[in-house]
């Protein structure tokens, strides 16, 4: 893996106005994320995880501090990342193929050419038999694959994921974890994943950042030593179990402070 820093976040603070009050959401966030690294951000509810993703995506700006991507100015963040939010946000009136091709059409690629490009990926995503289906006819896992493919076709080197597996049942999540790891072997990206699931964070990540309760600060950084790609059998590895136990204990400790 390259050691080039892809994203550099320096001393970022963010406040929001909520019901007429100023709330400090993030404080002194310092992160450096390497090219093609997969990192997870975990922490208690309300600690600013999704706010941090919105700042990285350029949907909002920090009150203090800076966010820099390799080759981009801070002001150019918007549109330079692929961002998949908690819901799949598929258009119910568009077929699978039409939903996937949307990211290419937005770029100005003709509908005909977009369709041809997207069809090349349907088999890899196990969607080739469903290109004419509407979203309501698909399982949760299939809808997530459609959303992933649409996100990846934006062709950004940086992929932001906000609880992408949270609404799925346990078996579907487990299958998608393995599928996603294999996908990244063929389509390397720098990935920032927000999750509440410690096991998910360990299985998918190279490093894990733990945020404190609001205002969110970096409480802990954990390295994940398992080689990629991974199979789900590693969840029984003693090192996996110990890391999970340590992170859950740390989460419990900071919640009780």
mmCIF file of C-alpha atoms in Angstrom:
data_model
loop_
_atom_site.group_PDB
_atom_site.id
_atom_site.type_symbol
_atom_site.label_atom_id
_atom_site.label_comp_id
_atom_site.label_asym_id
_atom_site.label_seq_id
_atom_site.Cartn_x
_atom_site.Cartn_y
_atom_site.Cartn_z
ATOM 1 C CA UNK A 1 0.000 0.000 0.000
ATOM 2 C CA UNK A 2 1.211 3.460 -0.862
ATOM 3 C CA UNK A 3 2.169 5.641 2.101
ATOM 4 C CA UNK A 4 1.090 8.822 0.299
ATOM 5 C CA UNK A 5 -1.294 10.884 2.437
ATOM 6 C CA UNK A 6 -4.585 11.233 0.568
ATOM 7 C CA UNK A 7 -6.550 13.240 3.150
ATOM 8 C CA UNK A 8 -5.105 15.582 5.755
ATOM 9 C CA UNK A 9 -7.423 16.997 8.435
ATOM 10 C CA UNK A 10 -5.867 19.565 10.758
ATOM 11 C CA UNK A 11 -7.327 21.008 13.981
ATOM 12 C CA UNK A 12 -10.917 20.928 12.726
ATOM 13 C CA UNK A 13 -13.656 22.360 14.951
ATOM 14 C CA UNK A 14 -17.346 22.481 14.069
ATOM 15 C CA UNK A 15 -20.329 24.056 15.843
ATOM 16 C CA UNK A 16 -23.985 23.818 14.855
ATOM 17 C CA UNK A 17 -27.079 25.763 15.875
ATOM 18 C CA UNK A 18 -29.729 23.492 17.388
ATOM 19 C CA UNK A 19 -33.014 24.890 18.725
ATOM 20 C CA UNK A 20 -31.421 28.292 19.098
ATOM 21 C CA UNK A 21 -28.366 26.993 20.969
ATOM 22 C CA UNK A 22 -24.792 26.686 19.729
ATOM 23 C CA UNK A 23 -23.551 23.107 20.085
ATOM 24 C CA UNK A 24 -19.888 22.216 19.761
ATOM 25 C CA UNK A 25 -19.941 19.034 17.654
ATOM 26 C CA UNK A 26 -16.262 18.452 16.791
ATOM 27 C CA UNK A 27 -13.114 19.701 18.522
ATOM 28 C CA UNK A 28 -9.466 19.598 17.374
ATOM 29 C CA UNK A 29 -9.850 16.745 14.888
ATOM 30 C CA UNK A 30 -6.453 15.728 13.475
ATOM 31 C CA UNK A 31 -6.402 12.871 10.947
ATOM 32 C CA UNK A 32 -4.073 11.803 8.159
ATOM 33 C CA UNK A 33 -5.414 9.060 5.902
ATOM 34 C CA UNK A 34 -3.168 7.249 3.449
ATOM 35 C CA UNK A 35 -3.947 6.534 -0.180
ATOM 36 C CA UNK A 36 -6.041 3.358 -0.577
ATOM 37 C CA UNK A 37 -6.332 2.961 3.184
ATOM 38 C CA UNK A 38 -9.648 1.856 4.699
ATOM 39 C CA UNK A 39 -10.445 3.584 7.986
ATOM 40 C CA UNK A 40 -13.485 3.414 10.229
ATOM 41 C CA UNK A 41 -14.818 6.104 12.541
ATOM 42 C CA UNK A 42 -16.708 4.801 15.558
ATOM 43 C CA UNK A 43 -18.076 6.461 18.663
ATOM 44 C CA UNK A 44 -21.258 7.010 20.678
ATOM 45 C CA UNK A 45 -24.368 8.418 19.018
ATOM 46 C CA UNK A 46 -24.238 12.180 18.534
ATOM 47 C CA UNK A 47 -20.448 12.444 18.687
ATOM 48 C CA UNK A 48 -20.143 14.035 15.234
ATOM 49 C CA UNK A 49 -19.275 11.075 12.989
ATOM 50 C CA UNK A 50 -21.678 11.998 10.194
ATOM 51 C CA UNK A 51 -20.842 15.685 10.613
ATOM 52 C CA UNK A 52 -17.190 14.828 9.993
ATOM 53 C CA UNK A 53 -18.102 12.948 6.804
ATOM 54 C CA UNK A 54 -20.131 15.929 5.601
ATOM 55 C CA UNK A 55 -17.125 18.187 6.196
ATOM 56 C CA UNK A 56 -14.798 15.837 4.308
ATOM 57 C CA UNK A 57 -17.300 15.653 1.438
ATOM 58 C CA UNK A 58 -17.441 19.441 1.198
ATOM 59 C CA UNK A 59 -21.151 19.630 2.064
ATOM 60 C CA UNK A 60 -20.141 21.907 4.946
ATOM 61 C CA UNK A 61 -16.999 23.702 6.083
ATOM 62 C CA UNK A 62 -15.162 23.619 9.416
ATOM 63 C CA UNK A 63 -15.398 26.666 11.653
ATOM 64 C CA UNK A 64 -11.702 26.267 12.477
ATOM 65 C CA UNK A 65 -8.997 24.158 10.844
ATOM 66 C CA UNK A 66 -8.519 22.741 7.366
ATOM 67 C CA UNK A 67 -9.209 19.679 5.222
ATOM 68 C CA UNK A 68 -6.901 18.964 2.302
ATOM 69 C CA UNK A 69 -6.967 16.255 -0.344
ATOM 70 C CA UNK A 70 -3.913 15.330 -2.353
ATOM 71 C CA UNK A 71 -3.978 17.591 -5.418
ATOM 72 C CA UNK A 72 -7.011 19.638 -4.319
ATOM 73 C CA UNK A 73 -7.506 22.879 -2.436
ATOM 74 C CA UNK A 74 -9.819 22.828 0.570
ATOM 75 C CA UNK A 75 -12.449 24.737 -1.411
ATOM 76 C CA UNK A 76 -12.546 22.030 -4.132
ATOM 77 C CA UNK A 77 -13.702 19.138 -1.919
ATOM 78 C CA UNK A 78 -17.316 19.220 -3.074
ATOM 79 C CA UNK A 79 -17.732 16.855 -6.003
ATOM 80 C CA UNK A 80 -14.291 15.282 -5.613
ATOM 81 C CA UNK A 81 -15.438 12.353 -3.447
ATOM 82 C CA UNK A 82 -18.002 9.562 -3.743
ATOM 83 C CA UNK A 83 -20.414 9.716 -0.804
ATOM 84 C CA UNK A 84 -22.855 6.935 0.059
ATOM 85 C CA UNK A 85 -25.146 7.933 2.902
ATOM 86 C CA UNK A 86 -27.131 5.736 5.287
ATOM 87 C CA UNK A 87 -30.057 5.122 2.940
ATOM 88 C CA UNK A 88 -29.454 3.759 -0.549
ATOM 89 C CA UNK A 89 -31.387 6.736 -2.052
ATOM 90 C CA UNK A 90 -32.362 4.816 -5.190
ATOM 91 C CA UNK A 91 -34.971 6.483 -7.387
ATOM 92 C CA UNK A 92 -38.072 4.233 -7.196
ATOM 93 C CA UNK A 93 -39.175 5.009 -10.769
ATOM 94 C CA UNK A 94 -35.816 4.115 -12.305
ATOM 95 C CA UNK A 95 -34.736 0.542 -13.023
ATOM 96 C CA UNK A 96 -31.542 -0.951 -11.579
ATOM 97 C CA UNK A 97 -29.652 -0.060 -14.740
ATOM 98 C CA UNK A 98 -31.098 3.450 -14.859
ATOM 99 C CA UNK A 99 -30.225 4.069 -11.197
ATOM 100 C CA UNK A 100 -26.656 2.917 -11.736
ATOM 101 C CA UNK A 101 -26.189 4.979 -14.893
ATOM 102 C CA UNK A 102 -27.341 8.165 -13.161
ATOM 103 C CA UNK A 103 -23.837 9.031 -11.908
ATOM 104 C CA UNK A 104 -22.522 8.853 -15.478
ATOM 105 C CA UNK A 105 -25.403 10.841 -16.940
ATOM 106 C CA UNK A 106 -24.723 13.610 -14.402
ATOM 107 C CA UNK A 107 -21.190 13.773 -15.818
ATOM 108 C CA UNK A 108 -22.674 14.509 -19.240
ATOM 109 C CA UNK A 109 -22.234 11.031 -20.713
ATOM 110 C CA UNK A 110 -25.096 10.139 -23.052
ATOM 111 C CA UNK A 111 -27.766 7.720 -21.836
ATOM 112 C CA UNK A 112 -26.748 5.194 -24.497
ATOM 113 C CA UNK A 113 -23.063 5.277 -23.550
ATOM 114 C CA UNK A 114 -23.876 5.274 -19.813
ATOM 115 C CA UNK A 115 -25.977 2.145 -20.251
ATOM 116 C CA UNK A 116 -23.206 0.358 -22.139
ATOM 117 C CA UNK A 117 -20.615 1.237 -19.488
ATOM 118 C CA UNK A 118 -22.850 0.121 -16.616
ATOM 119 C CA UNK A 119 -23.724 -3.212 -18.222
ATOM 120 C CA UNK A 120 -20.033 -4.174 -18.087
ATOM 121 C CA UNK A 121 -20.175 -4.088 -14.264
ATOM 122 C CA UNK A 122 -23.507 -5.809 -13.630
ATOM 123 C CA UNK A 123 -22.039 -9.318 -13.584
ATOM 124 C CA UNK A 124 -19.289 -8.369 -11.119
ATOM 125 C CA UNK A 125 -21.967 -6.997 -8.799
ATOM 126 C CA UNK A 126 -24.266 -10.019 -9.353
ATOM 127 C CA UNK A 127 -26.975 -7.802 -10.822
ATOM 128 C CA UNK A 128 -27.009 -8.897 -14.448
ATOM 129 C CA UNK A 129 -30.413 -10.645 -14.121
ATOM 130 C CA UNK A 130 -32.044 -7.622 -12.478
ATOM 131 C CA UNK A 131 -31.156 -4.673 -14.709
ATOM 132 C CA UNK A 132 -34.843 -4.015 -15.556
ATOM 133 C CA UNK A 133 -36.116 -4.398 -11.993
ATOM 134 C CA UNK A 134 -37.399 -1.463 -9.978
ATOM 135 C CA UNK A 135 -35.872 -0.965 -6.509
ATOM 136 C CA UNK A 136 -38.956 -2.134 -4.580
ATOM 137 C CA UNK A 137 -38.552 -5.630 -6.069
ATOM 138 C CA UNK A 138 -34.991 -6.049 -4.731
ATOM 139 C CA UNK A 139 -33.694 -7.408 -1.426
ATOM 140 C CA UNK A 140 -31.853 -5.066 0.935
ATOM 141 C CA UNK A 141 -28.493 -6.525 -0.041
ATOM 142 C CA UNK A 142 -29.187 -6.087 -3.748
ATOM 143 C CA UNK A 143 -30.274 -2.491 -3.240
ATOM 144 C CA UNK A 144 -26.998 -1.829 -1.411
ATOM 145 C CA UNK A 145 -25.017 -3.340 -4.298
ATOM 146 C CA UNK A 146 -26.858 -1.067 -6.735
ATOM 147 C CA UNK A 147 -26.045 1.941 -4.538
ATOM 148 C CA UNK A 148 -22.388 0.858 -4.231
ATOM 149 C CA UNK A 149 -21.999 0.490 -7.981
ATOM 150 C CA UNK A 150 -23.595 3.881 -8.619
ATOM 151 C CA UNK A 151 -21.243 5.406 -6.043
ATOM 152 C CA UNK A 152 -18.131 3.743 -7.469
ATOM 153 C CA UNK A 153 -18.939 4.852 -11.004
ATOM 154 C CA UNK A 154 -18.467 8.453 -9.945
ATOM 155 C CA UNK A 155 -14.814 7.385 -10.331
ATOM 156 C CA UNK A 156 -13.491 9.254 -7.297
ATOM 157 C CA UNK A 157 -10.416 7.954 -5.519
ATOM 158 C CA UNK A 158 -12.075 8.721 -2.161
ATOM 159 C CA UNK A 159 -15.147 6.806 -0.970
ATOM 160 C CA UNK A 160 -17.164 7.985 2.053
ATOM 161 C CA UNK A 161 -19.638 5.517 3.576
ATOM 162 C CA UNK A 162 -22.089 6.476 6.329
ATOM 163 C CA UNK A 163 -23.565 3.357 7.982
ATOM 164 C CA UNK A 164 -24.033 1.636 4.576
ATOM 165 C CA UNK A 165 -24.823 -1.761 6.124
ATOM 166 C CA UNK A 166 -26.788 -0.574 9.143
ATOM 167 C CA UNK A 167 -30.287 -1.397 7.859
ATOM 168 C CA UNK A 168 -29.420 -4.955 6.760
ATOM 169 C CA UNK A 169 -29.920 -8.240 8.586
ATOM 170 C CA UNK A 170 -26.859 -9.939 10.081
ATOM 171 C CA UNK A 171 -26.391 -12.578 7.354
ATOM 172 C CA UNK A 172 -26.747 -10.071 4.511
ATOM 173 C CA UNK A 173 -24.281 -7.733 6.237
ATOM 174 C CA UNK A 174 -21.744 -10.510 6.648
ATOM 175 C CA UNK A 175 -21.984 -11.482 2.980
ATOM 176 C CA UNK A 176 -21.648 -7.864 1.881
ATOM 177 C CA UNK A 177 -18.576 -7.331 4.051
ATOM 178 C CA UNK A 178 -16.741 -10.088 2.177
ATOM 179 C CA UNK A 179 -18.117 -8.893 -1.158
ATOM 180 C CA UNK A 180 -16.979 -5.333 -0.433
ATOM 181 C CA UNK A 181 -13.464 -6.391 0.576
ATOM 182 C CA UNK A 182 -13.100 -8.360 -2.660
ATOM 183 C CA UNK A 183 -14.506 -5.441 -4.628
ATOM 184 C CA UNK A 184 -11.820 -3.122 -3.247
ATOM 185 C CA UNK A 185 -9.103 -5.555 -4.291
ATOM 186 C CA UNK A 186 -10.151 -4.959 -7.920
ATOM 187 C CA UNK A 187 -11.209 -1.322 -7.483
ATOM 188 C CA UNK A 188 -8.845 0.207 -4.875
ATOM 189 C CA UNK A 189 -10.128 3.320 -3.123
ATOM 190 C CA UNK A 190 -9.368 5.396 -0.076
ATOM 191 C CA UNK A 191 -12.344 4.590 2.162
ATOM 192 C CA UNK A 192 -13.707 6.342 5.240
ATOM 193 C CA UNK A 193 -16.474 4.335 6.896
ATOM 194 C CA UNK A 194 -18.723 5.576 9.696
ATOM 195 C CA UNK A 195 -20.262 2.750 11.707
ATOM 196 C CA UNK A 196 -21.725 1.900 15.103
ATOM 197 C CA UNK A 197 -20.684 -1.744 14.689
ATOM 198 C CA UNK A 198 -17.262 -2.509 16.214
ATOM 199 C CA UNK A 199 -17.029 -5.914 14.528
ATOM 200 C CA UNK A 200 -17.750 -4.314 11.158
ATOM 201 C CA UNK A 201 -15.070 -1.685 11.769
ATOM 202 C CA UNK A 202 -12.435 -4.295 12.603
ATOM 203 C CA UNK A 203 -13.311 -6.600 9.720
ATOM 204 C CA UNK A 204 -13.219 -3.873 7.059
ATOM 205 C CA UNK A 205 -10.547 -1.455 8.259
ATOM 206 C CA UNK A 206 -6.812 -0.887 8.314
ATOM 207 C CA UNK A 207 -7.221 1.624 11.161
ATOM 208 C CA UNK A 208 -10.048 2.606 13.495
ATOM 209 C CA UNK A 209 -10.601 6.085 14.945
ATOM 210 C CA UNK A 210 -12.657 6.283 18.121
ATOM 211 C CA UNK A 211 -14.418 9.587 18.798
ATOM 212 C CA UNK A 212 -15.358 10.775 22.279
ATOM 213 C CA UNK A 213 -18.900 11.932 23.159
ATOM 214 C CA UNK A 214 -19.800 15.406 21.863
ATOM 215 C CA UNK A 215 -17.791 17.425 21.243
ATOM 216 C CA UNK A 216 -16.176 14.621 19.275
ATOM 217 C CA UNK A 217 -12.418 14.351 19.705
ATOM 218 C CA UNK A 218 -10.014 11.587 18.687
ATOM 219 C CA UNK A 219 -9.983 9.384 21.769
ATOM 220 C CA UNK A 220 -8.068 6.429 20.353
ATOM 221 C CA UNK A 221 -6.490 5.155 17.116
ATOM 222 C CA UNK A 222 -6.230 1.378 16.653
ATOM 223 C CA UNK A 223 -4.248 -0.415 13.966
ATOM 224 C CA UNK A 224 -5.874 -3.539 12.488
ATOM 225 C CA UNK A 225 -3.156 -6.037 11.631
ATOM 226 C CA UNK A 226 -5.096 -8.535 9.489
ATOM 227 C CA UNK A 227 -4.084 -8.718 5.831
ATOM 228 C CA UNK A 228 -6.623 -7.853 3.156
ATOM 229 C CA UNK A 229 -8.728 -9.343 1.655
ATOM 230 C CA UNK A 230 -10.296 -11.080 4.644
ATOM 231 C CA UNK A 231 -12.697 -13.929 5.180
ATOM 232 C CA UNK A 232 -15.290 -13.923 7.916
ATOM 233 C CA UNK A 233 -13.479 -16.687 9.792
ATOM 234 C CA UNK A 234 -11.135 -14.064 11.281
ATOM 235 C CA UNK A 235 -13.851 -12.997 13.749
ATOM 236 C CA UNK A 236 -12.879 -16.049 15.857
ATOM 237 C CA UNK A 237 -9.162 -15.190 15.771
ATOM 238 C CA UNK A 238 -7.966 -14.350 19.328
ATOM 239 C CA UNK A 239 -6.429 -11.075 18.097
ATOM 240 C CA UNK A 240 -9.770 -10.081 16.553
ATOM 241 C CA UNK A 241 -11.657 -11.009 19.723
ATOM 242 C CA UNK A 242 -9.198 -9.095 21.920
ATOM 243 C CA UNK A 243 -9.361 -5.968 19.759
ATOM 244 C CA UNK A 244 -13.159 -6.071 19.722
ATOM 245 C CA UNK A 245 -13.238 -6.459 23.503
ATOM 246 C CA UNK A 246 -10.799 -3.569 23.966
ATOM 247 C CA UNK A 247 -12.783 -1.231 21.709
ATOM 248 C CA UNK A 248 -16.106 -2.131 23.334
ATOM 249 C CA UNK A 249 -14.571 -1.521 26.760
ATOM 250 C CA UNK A 250 -13.241 1.847 25.613
ATOM 251 C CA UNK A 251 -16.659 2.800 24.210
ATOM 252 C CA UNK A 252 -18.276 1.834 27.497
ATOM 253 C CA UNK A 253 -15.730 3.854 29.453
ATOM 254 C CA UNK A 254 -16.170 7.066 27.475
ATOM 255 C CA UNK A 255 -19.973 6.794 27.613
ATOM 256 C CA UNK A 256 -19.814 6.590 31.406
ATOM 257 C CA UNK A 257 -17.505 9.601 31.850
#
